[in-house]
Coordinates of C-alpha atoms and ligand atoms in Angstrom, one line a residue:
X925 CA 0.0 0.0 0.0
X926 CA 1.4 3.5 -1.3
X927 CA -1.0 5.3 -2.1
X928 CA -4.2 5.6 0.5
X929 CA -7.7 7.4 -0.1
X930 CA -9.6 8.1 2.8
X931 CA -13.4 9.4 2.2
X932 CA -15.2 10.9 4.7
X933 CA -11.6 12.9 5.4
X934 CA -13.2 16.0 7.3
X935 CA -15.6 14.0 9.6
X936 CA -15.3 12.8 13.5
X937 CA -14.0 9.4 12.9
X938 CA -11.1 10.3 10.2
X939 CA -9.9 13.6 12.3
X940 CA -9.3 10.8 15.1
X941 CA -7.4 8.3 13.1
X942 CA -5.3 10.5 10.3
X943 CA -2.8 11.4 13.0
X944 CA -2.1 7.7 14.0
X945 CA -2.0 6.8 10.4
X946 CA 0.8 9.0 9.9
X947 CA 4.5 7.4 8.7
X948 CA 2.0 4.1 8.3
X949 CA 1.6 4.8 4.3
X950 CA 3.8 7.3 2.3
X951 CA 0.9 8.9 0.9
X952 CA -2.7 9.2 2.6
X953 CA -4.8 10.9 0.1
X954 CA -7.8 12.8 1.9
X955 CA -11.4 13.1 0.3
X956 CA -14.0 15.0 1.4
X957 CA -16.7 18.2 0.1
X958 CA -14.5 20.9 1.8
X959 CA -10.5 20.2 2.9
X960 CA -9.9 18.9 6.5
X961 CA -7.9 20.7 9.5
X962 CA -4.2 20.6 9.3
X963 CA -2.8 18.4 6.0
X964 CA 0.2 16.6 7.5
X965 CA 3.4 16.4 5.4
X966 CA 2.2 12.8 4.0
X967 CA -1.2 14.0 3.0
X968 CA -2.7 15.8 0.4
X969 CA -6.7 16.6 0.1
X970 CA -8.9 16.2 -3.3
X971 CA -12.4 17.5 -3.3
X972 CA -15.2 15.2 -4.1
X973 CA -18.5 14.9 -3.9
X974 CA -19.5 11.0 -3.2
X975 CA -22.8 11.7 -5.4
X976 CA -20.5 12.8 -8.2
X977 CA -19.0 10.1 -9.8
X978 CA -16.7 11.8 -12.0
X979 CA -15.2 13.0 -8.9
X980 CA -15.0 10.0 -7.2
X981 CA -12.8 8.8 -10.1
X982 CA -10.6 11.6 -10.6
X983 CA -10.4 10.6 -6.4
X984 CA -9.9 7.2 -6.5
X985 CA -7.0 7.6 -9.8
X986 CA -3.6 5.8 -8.5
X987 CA -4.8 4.3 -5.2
X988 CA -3.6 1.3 -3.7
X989 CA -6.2 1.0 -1.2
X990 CA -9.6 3.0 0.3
X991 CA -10.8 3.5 3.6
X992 CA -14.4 4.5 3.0
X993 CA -15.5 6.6 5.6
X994 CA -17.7 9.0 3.4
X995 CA -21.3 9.5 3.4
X996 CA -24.2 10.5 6.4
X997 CA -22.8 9.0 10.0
X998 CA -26.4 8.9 11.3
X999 CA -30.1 8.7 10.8
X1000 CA -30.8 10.9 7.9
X1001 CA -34.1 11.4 5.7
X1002 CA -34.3 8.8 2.9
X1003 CA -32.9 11.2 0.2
X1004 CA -30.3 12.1 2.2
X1005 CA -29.6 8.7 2.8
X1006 CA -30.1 7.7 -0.8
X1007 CA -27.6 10.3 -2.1
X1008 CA -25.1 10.0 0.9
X1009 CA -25.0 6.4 1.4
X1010 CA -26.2 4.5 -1.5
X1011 CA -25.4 6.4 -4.8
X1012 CA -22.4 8.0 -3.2
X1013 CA -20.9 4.2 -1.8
X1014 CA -21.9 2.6 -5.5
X1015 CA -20.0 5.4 -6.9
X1016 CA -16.7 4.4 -5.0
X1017 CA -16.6 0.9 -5.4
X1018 CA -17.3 1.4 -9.4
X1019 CA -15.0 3.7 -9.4
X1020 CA -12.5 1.7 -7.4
X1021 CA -13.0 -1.0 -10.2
X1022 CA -12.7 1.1 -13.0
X1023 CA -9.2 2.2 -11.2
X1024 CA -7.9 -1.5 -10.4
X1025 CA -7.8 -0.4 -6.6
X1026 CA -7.2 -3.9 -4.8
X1027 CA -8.6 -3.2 -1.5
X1028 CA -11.6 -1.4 0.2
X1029 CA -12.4 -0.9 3.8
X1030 CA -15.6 0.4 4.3
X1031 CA -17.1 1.8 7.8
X1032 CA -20.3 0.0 8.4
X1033 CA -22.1 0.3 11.4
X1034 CA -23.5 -1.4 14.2
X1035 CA -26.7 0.0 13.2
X1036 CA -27.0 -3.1 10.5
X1037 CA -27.2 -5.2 13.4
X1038 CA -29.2 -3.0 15.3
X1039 CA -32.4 -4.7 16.1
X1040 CA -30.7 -7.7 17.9
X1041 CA -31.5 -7.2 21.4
X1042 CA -28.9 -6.3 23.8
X1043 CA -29.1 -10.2 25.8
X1044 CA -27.7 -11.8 22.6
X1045 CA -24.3 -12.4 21.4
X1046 CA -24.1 -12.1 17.5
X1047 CA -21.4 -13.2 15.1
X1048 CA -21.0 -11.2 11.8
X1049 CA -23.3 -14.7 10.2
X1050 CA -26.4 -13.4 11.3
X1051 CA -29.1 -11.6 8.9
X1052 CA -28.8 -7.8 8.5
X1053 CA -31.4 -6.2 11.0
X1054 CA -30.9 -2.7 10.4
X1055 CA -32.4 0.0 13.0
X1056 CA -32.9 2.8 10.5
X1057 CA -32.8 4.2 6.8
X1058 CA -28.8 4.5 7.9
X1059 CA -28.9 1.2 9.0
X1060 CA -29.9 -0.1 5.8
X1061 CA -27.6 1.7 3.7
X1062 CA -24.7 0.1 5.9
X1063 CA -26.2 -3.2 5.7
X1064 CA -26.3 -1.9 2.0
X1065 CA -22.5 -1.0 1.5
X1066 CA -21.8 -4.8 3.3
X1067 CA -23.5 -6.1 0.1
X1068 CA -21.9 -4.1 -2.5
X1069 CA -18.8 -5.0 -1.2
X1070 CA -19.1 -8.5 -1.2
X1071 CA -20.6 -8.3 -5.0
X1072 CA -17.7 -6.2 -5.7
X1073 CA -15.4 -9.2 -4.0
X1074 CA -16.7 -12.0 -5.5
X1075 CA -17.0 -10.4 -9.1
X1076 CA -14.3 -8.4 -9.7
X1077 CA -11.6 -10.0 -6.9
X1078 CA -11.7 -6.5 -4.8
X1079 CA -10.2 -7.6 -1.4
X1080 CA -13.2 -6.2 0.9
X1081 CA -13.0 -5.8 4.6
X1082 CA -16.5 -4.2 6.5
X1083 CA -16.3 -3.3 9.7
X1084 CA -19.2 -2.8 11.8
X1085 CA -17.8 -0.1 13.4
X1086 CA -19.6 0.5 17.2
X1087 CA -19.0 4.2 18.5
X1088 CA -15.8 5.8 18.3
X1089 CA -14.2 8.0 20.2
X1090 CA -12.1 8.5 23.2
X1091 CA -13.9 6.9 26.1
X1092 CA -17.6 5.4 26.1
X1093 CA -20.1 8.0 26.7
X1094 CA -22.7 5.8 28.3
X1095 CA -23.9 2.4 29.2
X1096 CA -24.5 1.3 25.7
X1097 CA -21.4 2.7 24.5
X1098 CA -19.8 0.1 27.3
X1099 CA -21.0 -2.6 25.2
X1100 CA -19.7 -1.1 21.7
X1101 CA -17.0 1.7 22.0
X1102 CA -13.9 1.4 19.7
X1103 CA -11.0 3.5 20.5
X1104 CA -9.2 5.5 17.6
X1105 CA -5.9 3.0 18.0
X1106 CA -8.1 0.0 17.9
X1107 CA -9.8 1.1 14.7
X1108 CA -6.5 1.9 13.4
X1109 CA -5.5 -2.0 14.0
X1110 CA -8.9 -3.2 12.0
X1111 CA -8.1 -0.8 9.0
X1112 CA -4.8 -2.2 8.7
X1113 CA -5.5 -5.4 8.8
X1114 CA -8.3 -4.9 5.8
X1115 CA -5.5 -2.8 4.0
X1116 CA -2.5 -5.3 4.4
X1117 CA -3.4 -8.7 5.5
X1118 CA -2.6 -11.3 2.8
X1119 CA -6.1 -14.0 3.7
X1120 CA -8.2 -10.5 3.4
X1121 CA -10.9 -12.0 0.4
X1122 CA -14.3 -10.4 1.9
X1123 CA -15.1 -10.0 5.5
X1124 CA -17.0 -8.4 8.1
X1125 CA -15.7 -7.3 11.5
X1126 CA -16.8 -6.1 14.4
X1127 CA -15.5 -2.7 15.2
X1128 CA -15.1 -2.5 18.8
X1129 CA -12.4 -2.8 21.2
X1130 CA -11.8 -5.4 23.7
X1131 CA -14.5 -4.9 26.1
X1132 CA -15.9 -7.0 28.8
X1133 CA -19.8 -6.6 28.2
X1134 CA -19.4 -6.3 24.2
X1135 CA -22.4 -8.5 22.6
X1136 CA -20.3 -9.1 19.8
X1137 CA -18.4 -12.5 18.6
X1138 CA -15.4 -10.9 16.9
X1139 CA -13.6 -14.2 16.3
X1140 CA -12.8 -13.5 12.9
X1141 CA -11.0 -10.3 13.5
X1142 CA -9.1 -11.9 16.2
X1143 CA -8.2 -14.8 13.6
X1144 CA -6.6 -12.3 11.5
X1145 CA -4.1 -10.6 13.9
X1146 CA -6.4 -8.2 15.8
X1147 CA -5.4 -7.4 19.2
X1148 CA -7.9 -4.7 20.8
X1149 CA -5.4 -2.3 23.4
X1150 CA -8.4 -0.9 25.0
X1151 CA -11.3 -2.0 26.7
X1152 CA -14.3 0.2 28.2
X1153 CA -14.3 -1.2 31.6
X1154 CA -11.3 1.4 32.6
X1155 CA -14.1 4.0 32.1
X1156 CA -17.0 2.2 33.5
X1157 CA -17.9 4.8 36.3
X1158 CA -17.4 7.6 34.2
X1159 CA -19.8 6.2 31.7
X1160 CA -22.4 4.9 34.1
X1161 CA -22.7 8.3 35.3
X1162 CA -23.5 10.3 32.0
X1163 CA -25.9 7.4 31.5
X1164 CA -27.7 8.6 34.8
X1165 CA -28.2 11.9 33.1
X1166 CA -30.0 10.4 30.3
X1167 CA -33.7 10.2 30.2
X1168 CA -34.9 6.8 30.0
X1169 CA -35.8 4.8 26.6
X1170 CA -37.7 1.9 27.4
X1171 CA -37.3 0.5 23.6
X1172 CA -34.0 1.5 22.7
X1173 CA -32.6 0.2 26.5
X1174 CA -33.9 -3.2 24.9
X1175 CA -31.8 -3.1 21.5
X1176 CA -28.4 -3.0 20.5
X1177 CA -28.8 -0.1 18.2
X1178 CA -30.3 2.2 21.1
X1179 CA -32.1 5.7 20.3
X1180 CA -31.9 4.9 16.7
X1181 CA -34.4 1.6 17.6
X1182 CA -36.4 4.1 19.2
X1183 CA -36.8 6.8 16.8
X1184 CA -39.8 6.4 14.7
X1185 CA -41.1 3.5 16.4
X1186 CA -44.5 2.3 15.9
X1187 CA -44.6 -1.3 16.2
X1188 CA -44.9 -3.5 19.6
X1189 CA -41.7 -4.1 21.5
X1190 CA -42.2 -7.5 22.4
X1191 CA -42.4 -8.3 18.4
X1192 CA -40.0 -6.4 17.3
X1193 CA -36.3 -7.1 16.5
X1194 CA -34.4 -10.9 17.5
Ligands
LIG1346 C1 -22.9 5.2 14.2 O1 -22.9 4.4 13.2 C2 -22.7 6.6 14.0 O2 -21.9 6.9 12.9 C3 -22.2 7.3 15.2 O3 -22.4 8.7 15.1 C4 -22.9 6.8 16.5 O4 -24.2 7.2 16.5 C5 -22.7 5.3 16.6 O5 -23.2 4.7 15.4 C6 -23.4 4.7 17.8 O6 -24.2 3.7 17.6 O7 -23.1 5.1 18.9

């Protein structure tokens, strides 16, 4: 890997990771609709608009691998979602094909998985039950990808990225949180490692109370350096700030279960 794309370059998520990815690849290309904060010396920005597929290409031209962070990070309304999510990931993987790039990683979400309630343990085998319009376009990214792998020979890594960020805000976030360095680990294993054909991973760090089977990651060199337990207290007390959600406390996918919801709990989800 030279030459890396990342999408999504200005968001949350990439602003976390860039710096750790530094040195990693001699170049880190960054994509995004306006330039992020602060282009290190390895990095260089390209505009592009994931609905715009032109764009994308020009983008995607001489890359060795993508990390595909681009698109709307939550619950948006369907044509958000539709142009974000859906015509803006077909766009980069076609593109990425038309280009020759050998390997995707593409941030998909716990939200795919988010009407599983929070007593099971899941592997990354079990049916898509997305929580939400962004749920579905995750769930519809893992699919392209895999078409994308078995067609055209694209090596294809999804990760079902929980929440990232520093510490876990809250109880659910116990259960799910991925810390920068962790994520870091995942993407390079979908960018480097030699088995890589397609797979899904959990992304989540090594917590205690995760409801996630991650064996597959672990099969392929993954080695979580964080778990959420070191900030249990911490989180247990923003939780006691939050107002209660009697549906979403029941699901994985929490407050995005619960927005919207019309149908009866005790039906609903697995
Ligand atoms: C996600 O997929 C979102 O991108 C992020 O903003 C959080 O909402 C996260 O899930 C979560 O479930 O906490």
């Amino acid at each position: 890997m030279r030459r890396v794309l990342m999408t999504g370059a200005a968001g949350g998520v990439a602003g976390m990771i860039r710096p750790l990815l530094a040195g990693i690849y001699p170049e880190l290309v960054l994509s995004d609709l306006r330039a992020p904060a602060g282009l290190g010396a390895t990095e260089r920005f390209v505009p592009a608009d994931l609905t715009d597929a032109a764009a994308v290409e020009a983008a995607v031209a001489g890359i060795d691998g993508i990390i595909h962070l681009g698109g709307h990070s939550v619950e948006g309304s369907w044509d958000t979602i539709l142009q974000a999510n859906i015509i803006g990931c077909y766009n980069l993987f076609e593109a990425a094909r038309k280009a020759g790039v050998k390997r995707v990683v593409f941030a998909s979400s716990n939200h795919a998985i988010g009407f599983y309630r929070r007593r099971r343990r899941i592997g990354t085998d079990v049916t898509v039950r997305p929580d939400s319009r962004y749920g579905v376009s995750k769930a519809f990214g893992e699919a392209l990808g895999a078409l994308y792998a078995d067609k055209h020979g694209m090596r294809v890594t999804c990760l079902r990225i929980g929440n990232v960020g520093d510490r876990p805000l809250d109880r659910r976030r116990l259960s799910i949180w991925l810390s920068p360095r962790d994520l870091v680990q995942l993407v390079r294993i979908g960018l480097e490692h030699p088995d890589i054909r397609f797979e899904i991973m959990y992304g989540v760090s090594g917590n205690a109370v995760g409801w996630w089977d991650n064996d597959r990651a672990f099969q392929l060199g993954y080695r979580p350096e964080d778990r959420s337990e070191d900030h249990r207290e911490q989180a247990l007390a923003a939780q006691a700030k939050l107002p209660p959600d009697p549906i979403g406390d029941v699901f994985q996918g929490g407050t995005f279960c619960s927005a919207e919801f019309t149908a009866d709990p005790d039906r609903a989800g697995r």
